[in-house]
Amino acid sequence: MLLSVIIPCYNCQNTIEKCINSILEQTIIDFEIIAVNDGSKDSTLSVLKNMSEKDKRIVVIDKENSGPSSARNTGLDIAQGEYIGFVDSDDYIDKTMYEKLIDVCKTNDADMAICSYINDYGNGSFKKVKHNLLPKYSTNKEVVEGIIKRLYLGQQECLPSPCNKVYKSSFIHTNRFDESIYRGEDWWFNFYLYERANCIVSIPDCLYYYYQANQNSIMKRMDSNYYDEWKQSRLILNSKMDKFGFEIDKNVYYRMFLYNVHSLILSLIKKNEPVDFILNDDFYKEVVKYDKNTSVIMKICHRLNKMKMIQKLVYKLLVKTIYKN
């Protein structure tokens, strides 16, 4: 079999049919779709079973809820394709996506291929997000310098997610998503692959549609335990930075980390939950030195957390002005 496409499914009864149909309409036909129902409480499983009865290329796995990493790993354990792809259950893809990615992978005997994507905001508004990658990285050194270092510098367009990519199955091999972390597991899945890749190719075409209007998406929910996960991830990255010997502008290096942390602080404040465990943390105090203006804004926001209008204004200022670059 040429391709296995893995979809983690949780409470996606309203979007999964469009998602799967976009895969069934691909310009290649030799593939399987592994839809892993991760303990959905709505009618997702029923929709999946109905679709699988109409097209035998759809393989439905039903399991207890364990999160998207577990669902993706379940799919990887049974995937038979020469190449592996991932699509999230609320997203959809261009009909030529896998043909184009697999073609460029085969032509260059590459470990993986990457394309650009499009944000779909659910109101008829779309935004193309084009990566700034080279067409080909031919050695591990080139991958480290050209892709991993870009991650350190915060140039993450099209890089963290596994969904705008295709992987050679023999390259992924035993690599799995870390089920012990709730956020960033897809980021680390790719990072460890980048560490040992010898050839990665890219195409500029925007072929993956990332649906941004789903309020139930994990990306829309923020819990207090996210901070420790982000902090530990950053500490691991710091050790990797030493390993690779990168010279990094820390004002850029910590930008995305602080963006996430400050978004979390604002989210917690809106829910009247404590945030002092972040503001008083030694690691936060150290890295926030590279973001002094936002530090002041966050402290003001924390002191005035009862004033909802100020919260909204500060939030807009934070995410749209300070971090616009």
Coordinates of C-alpha atoms in Angstrom, one line a residue:
M1 CA 0.0 0.0 0.0
L2 CA 1.3 3.4 -0.9
L3 CA -0.1 5.6 1.9
S4 CA -1.7 5.4 5.3
V5 CA -3.5 8.5 6.6
I6 CA -4.1 8.6 10.4
I7 CA -6.9 10.7 11.9
P8 CA -7.4 11.0 15.7
C9 CA -11.1 11.5 16.3
Y10 CA -12.8 12.9 19.4
N11 CA -16.2 14.5 19.4
C12 CA -16.0 15.6 15.8
Q13 CA -19.3 14.5 14.4
N14 CA -19.8 17.8 12.6
T15 CA -16.4 17.9 10.8
I16 CA -15.2 14.4 10.3
E17 CA -17.2 13.6 7.2
K18 CA -15.8 16.6 5.3
C19 CA -12.3 15.7 6.6
I20 CA -12.5 12.1 5.3
N21 CA -14.2 13.0 2.1
S22 CA -11.3 15.3 1.3
I23 CA -8.9 12.4 1.6
L24 CA -11.1 10.0 -0.4
E25 CA -11.0 12.6 -3.2
Q26 CA -7.2 12.5 -3.5
T27 CA -5.7 12.1 -7.0
I28 CA -4.0 8.9 -5.7
I29 CA -6.2 5.9 -4.9
D30 CA -3.8 3.4 -3.2
F31 CA -4.3 4.4 0.4
E32 CA -6.0 3.5 3.7
I33 CA -7.6 5.9 6.2
I34 CA -7.1 4.9 9.8
A35 CA -9.8 6.8 11.8
V36 CA -9.1 6.2 15.5
N37 CA -12.2 7.1 17.6
D38 CA -10.7 8.2 20.9
G39 CA -13.7 7.6 23.2
S40 CA -16.0 10.2 21.6
K41 CA -19.2 11.0 23.5
D42 CA -21.1 12.2 20.5
S43 CA -22.0 10.3 17.3
T44 CA -18.5 10.4 15.8
L45 CA -18.2 6.6 15.9
S46 CA -21.5 6.1 14.2
V47 CA -20.5 8.5 11.4
L48 CA -17.2 6.7 11.0
K49 CA -18.8 3.3 10.8
N50 CA -21.3 4.5 8.2
M51 CA -18.5 5.9 6.1
S52 CA -16.4 2.7 6.4
E53 CA -19.3 0.6 5.1
K54 CA -19.3 2.7 1.9
D55 CA -15.6 2.7 1.3
K56 CA -13.4 -0.2 2.6
R57 CA -10.3 2.0 2.5
I58 CA -11.6 3.5 5.8
V59 CA -10.4 1.5 8.8
V60 CA -12.2 2.4 12.1
I61 CA -10.5 1.8 15.4
D62 CA -12.6 2.4 18.6
K63 CA -10.7 2.9 21.9
E64 CA -11.0 4.5 25.3
N65 CA -10.2 8.2 25.5
S66 CA -6.5 8.7 26.0
G67 CA -5.7 11.8 23.9
P68 CA -4.6 12.5 20.4
S69 CA -1.0 11.2 20.9
S70 CA -2.4 7.8 21.9
A71 CA -4.8 7.8 19.0
R72 CA -2.0 8.6 16.5
N73 CA 0.2 5.9 18.0
T74 CA -2.6 3.4 17.7
G75 CA -2.8 4.3 14.0
L76 CA 0.9 4.0 13.6
D77 CA 0.9 0.5 15.1
I78 CA -1.3 -0.8 12.3
A79 CA -0.4 1.4 9.4
Q80 CA 0.6 -0.5 6.2
G81 CA 1.5 2.3 3.9
E82 CA 4.9 3.0 2.4
Y83 CA 4.2 6.6 3.4
I84 CA 2.4 8.0 6.5
G85 CA 0.3 11.1 6.7
F86 CA -1.8 12.7 9.5
V87 CA -4.9 14.8 9.2
D88 CA -6.8 16.3 12.2
S89 CA -10.5 15.6 12.4
D90 CA -11.7 19.2 11.9
D91 CA -9.3 19.9 9.0
Y92 CA -9.3 19.0 5.4
I93 CA -6.9 18.8 2.5
D94 CA -6.5 19.7 -1.2
K95 CA -7.2 16.7 -3.5
T96 CA -3.6 16.9 -4.9
M97 CA -1.8 17.1 -1.5
Y98 CA -0.6 13.5 -1.1
E99 CA 0.2 13.0 -4.8
K100 CA 2.5 16.1 -4.8
L101 CA 4.1 15.3 -1.5
I102 CA 4.8 11.7 -2.3
D103 CA 6.1 12.5 -5.8
V104 CA 8.7 15.0 -4.4
C105 CA 9.6 12.5 -1.7
K106 CA 10.2 9.7 -4.2
T107 CA 12.0 11.9 -6.6
N108 CA 14.5 12.9 -4.0
D109 CA 14.5 9.7 -1.9
A110 CA 13.6 12.0 1.0
D111 CA 12.6 11.0 4.6
M112 CA 9.7 13.4 4.6
A113 CA 8.1 16.2 2.6
I114 CA 6.4 19.4 3.8
C115 CA 3.9 21.8 2.2
S116 CA 2.4 25.1 3.2
Y117 CA -1.1 25.5 4.6
I118 CA -4.2 27.7 4.7
N119 CA -6.1 28.9 7.8
D120 CA -9.8 28.5 7.5
Y121 CA -11.6 30.7 10.0
G122 CA -15.0 29.2 9.3
N123 CA -16.6 32.5 8.2
G124 CA -15.5 32.4 4.6
S125 CA -12.2 34.0 5.5
F126 CA -8.9 32.2 4.6
K127 CA -5.2 33.0 5.0
K128 CA -2.4 31.3 3.3
V129 CA 0.6 30.5 5.5
K130 CA 3.7 29.8 3.4
H131 CA 6.8 28.3 4.8
N132 CA 10.3 29.8 4.2
L133 CA 12.0 26.4 3.7
L134 CA 14.4 25.5 0.9
P135 CA 13.2 23.0 -1.6
K136 CA 15.7 20.4 -0.3
Y137 CA 18.0 19.7 2.6
S138 CA 20.3 16.9 1.5
T139 CA 22.3 16.1 4.7
N140 CA 21.6 15.9 8.4
K141 CA 23.8 18.9 8.9
E142 CA 21.6 20.9 6.5
V143 CA 18.5 19.8 8.3
V144 CA 19.9 20.8 11.7
E145 CA 21.1 24.2 10.4
G146 CA 18.2 24.9 8.1
I147 CA 15.2 23.5 10.0
I148 CA 16.0 22.9 13.6
K149 CA 17.7 26.2 14.0
R150 CA 14.7 28.0 12.4
L151 CA 12.6 26.4 15.2
Y152 CA 14.9 27.9 17.8
L153 CA 14.6 31.3 16.2
G154 CA 10.8 31.1 16.2
Q155 CA 10.3 30.7 12.5
Q156 CA 7.8 28.0 12.8
E157 CA 5.6 28.3 9.8
C158 CA 4.5 24.8 8.7
L159 CA 7.0 23.1 11.0
P160 CA 5.4 22.0 14.3
S161 CA 2.4 20.0 13.1
P162 CA 2.6 16.5 11.5
C163 CA -0.4 17.3 9.3
N164 CA 1.1 19.2 6.4
K165 CA 3.7 16.5 5.8
V166 CA 4.2 13.0 4.5
Y167 CA 6.7 10.6 6.1
K168 CA 8.5 7.6 4.7
S169 CA 7.2 4.8 6.9
S170 CA 10.7 3.2 7.1
F171 CA 12.0 6.5 8.4
I172 CA 9.4 6.9 11.2
H173 CA 10.0 3.3 12.1
T174 CA 9.6 3.1 16.0
N175 CA 9.2 6.9 16.5
R176 CA 6.0 7.6 18.5
F177 CA 4.1 10.5 20.0
D178 CA 4.9 11.1 23.6
E179 CA 1.6 10.3 25.5
S180 CA 2.9 11.7 28.7
I181 CA 2.6 15.3 27.6
Y182 CA -0.7 17.1 26.7
R183 CA 0.7 20.0 24.7
G184 CA 3.4 20.1 22.1
E185 CA 3.6 16.3 21.5
D186 CA 3.4 16.8 17.8
W187 CA 6.2 19.4 18.0
W188 CA 8.5 16.9 19.7
F189 CA 7.5 14.1 17.3
N190 CA 8.8 16.1 14.4
F191 CA 11.8 17.5 16.3
Y192 CA 13.2 14.0 17.0
L193 CA 12.7 13.1 13.4
Y194 CA 14.5 16.3 12.2
E195 CA 17.4 15.3 14.5
R196 CA 18.1 12.2 12.5
A197 CA 16.8 13.0 9.0
N198 CA 19.2 13.0 6.1
C199 CA 17.0 14.4 3.5
I200 CA 13.9 16.6 3.8
V201 CA 12.1 18.3 0.9
S202 CA 9.4 20.9 0.7
I203 CA 7.0 22.4 -1.8
P204 CA 5.5 25.9 -1.5
D205 CA 1.9 24.9 -2.4
C206 CA -0.8 25.6 0.3
L207 CA -2.5 22.2 0.4
Y208 CA -3.6 21.7 4.0
Y209 CA -6.6 23.5 5.4
Y210 CA -6.3 24.2 9.1
Y211 CA -9.8 24.9 10.5
Q212 CA -9.6 27.6 13.2
A213 CA -13.2 28.0 14.1
N214 CA -13.7 24.9 16.3
Q215 CA -14.1 26.2 19.8
N216 CA -13.7 22.6 21.2
S217 CA -10.2 22.2 19.7
I218 CA -7.4 21.6 22.2
M219 CA -5.8 24.7 20.8
K220 CA -8.8 26.7 22.3
R221 CA -8.4 25.3 25.8
M222 CA -5.7 26.3 28.2
D223 CA -5.1 24.6 31.6
S224 CA -2.7 25.7 34.4
N225 CA -0.6 22.5 33.9
Y226 CA 0.5 23.8 30.5
Y227 CA 3.1 26.1 32.1
D228 CA 5.1 23.2 33.6
E229 CA 5.0 21.3 30.2
W230 CA 6.1 24.4 28.3
K231 CA 8.8 25.1 30.9
Q232 CA 10.2 21.5 30.8
S233 CA 10.1 21.5 27.0
R234 CA 12.1 24.7 27.0
L235 CA 14.6 23.3 29.4
I236 CA 15.1 20.3 27.0
L237 CA 15.5 22.7 24.1
N238 CA 18.1 24.6 26.1
S239 CA 20.1 21.4 26.4
K240 CA 19.7 20.7 22.7
M241 CA 20.9 24.2 21.9
D242 CA 24.1 23.4 23.8
K243 CA 24.4 20.1 21.9
F244 CA 24.2 21.8 18.5
G245 CA 26.3 24.8 19.6
F246 CA 23.8 27.3 18.3
E247 CA 24.3 31.0 19.0
I248 CA 20.8 32.3 19.7
D249 CA 19.3 35.7 20.1
K250 CA 17.4 35.1 23.3
N251 CA 15.0 37.9 22.6
V252 CA 13.8 35.9 19.6
Y253 CA 14.4 32.5 21.1
Y254 CA 12.0 33.0 24.0
R255 CA 9.4 35.0 22.0
M256 CA 7.0 32.1 21.3
F257 CA 7.4 30.6 24.8
L258 CA 6.5 34.0 26.4
Y259 CA 3.6 34.4 23.9
N260 CA 2.2 31.1 25.0
V261 CA 2.8 31.7 28.7
H262 CA 1.2 35.2 28.6
S263 CA -1.8 33.9 26.7
L264 CA -2.1 31.2 29.4
I265 CA -1.9 33.9 32.2
L266 CA -4.7 35.9 30.5
S267 CA -6.8 32.8 30.1
L268 CA -6.4 31.9 33.7
I269 CA -7.2 35.4 34.8
K270 CA -10.4 35.4 32.8
K271 CA -11.4 32.2 34.6
N272 CA -10.5 33.8 38.0
E273 CA -7.8 31.2 38.5
P274 CA -4.4 31.9 40.3
V275 CA -1.4 32.9 38.2
D276 CA 1.2 33.6 40.9
F277 CA 2.7 30.2 40.4
I278 CA 3.9 31.5 37.0
L279 CA 4.8 35.0 37.9
N280 CA 6.8 33.9 40.9
D281 CA 8.6 31.0 39.2
D282 CA 12.4 31.5 38.9
F283 CA 12.5 30.3 35.3
Y284 CA 9.8 32.8 34.2
K285 CA 11.5 35.6 36.1
E286 CA 14.7 34.8 34.2
V287 CA 13.3 34.5 30.7
V288 CA 10.8 37.4 31.0
K289 CA 13.9 39.7 31.1
Y290 CA 13.9 39.3 27.3
D291 CA 10.4 40.7 27.1
K292 CA 10.3 43.6 29.5
N293 CA 7.4 45.5 28.0
T294 CA 5.1 42.5 28.1
S295 CA 6.3 41.8 31.6
V296 CA 5.0 45.1 32.8
I297 CA 1.7 44.7 31.0
M298 CA 1.2 41.3 32.5
K299 CA 1.7 42.6 36.0
I300 CA -0.7 45.4 35.5
C301 CA -3.2 42.9 34.0
H302 CA -2.8 40.6 37.0
R303 CA -3.4 43.5 39.5
L304 CA -6.5 44.6 37.6
N305 CA -7.9 41.1 36.9
K306 CA -11.4 42.1 38.0
M307 CA -11.8 44.6 35.2
K308 CA -12.8 42.6 32.2
M309 CA -12.7 45.5 29.7
I310 CA -9.0 46.1 30.6
Q311 CA -8.3 42.4 30.2
K312 CA -9.7 42.4 26.7
L313 CA -7.7 45.5 25.7
V314 CA -4.5 44.1 27.2
Y315 CA -5.0 40.8 25.5
K316 CA -5.5 42.5 22.1
L317 CA -2.4 44.6 22.7
L318 CA -0.4 41.6 23.7
V319 CA -1.2 39.1 20.9
K320 CA -1.7 41.5 18.0
T321 CA 0.8 44.3 18.6
I322 CA 3.7 43.1 20.7
Y323 CA 3.9 39.7 19.0
K324 CA 2.9 40.8 15.5
N325 CA 6.4 39.9 14.2

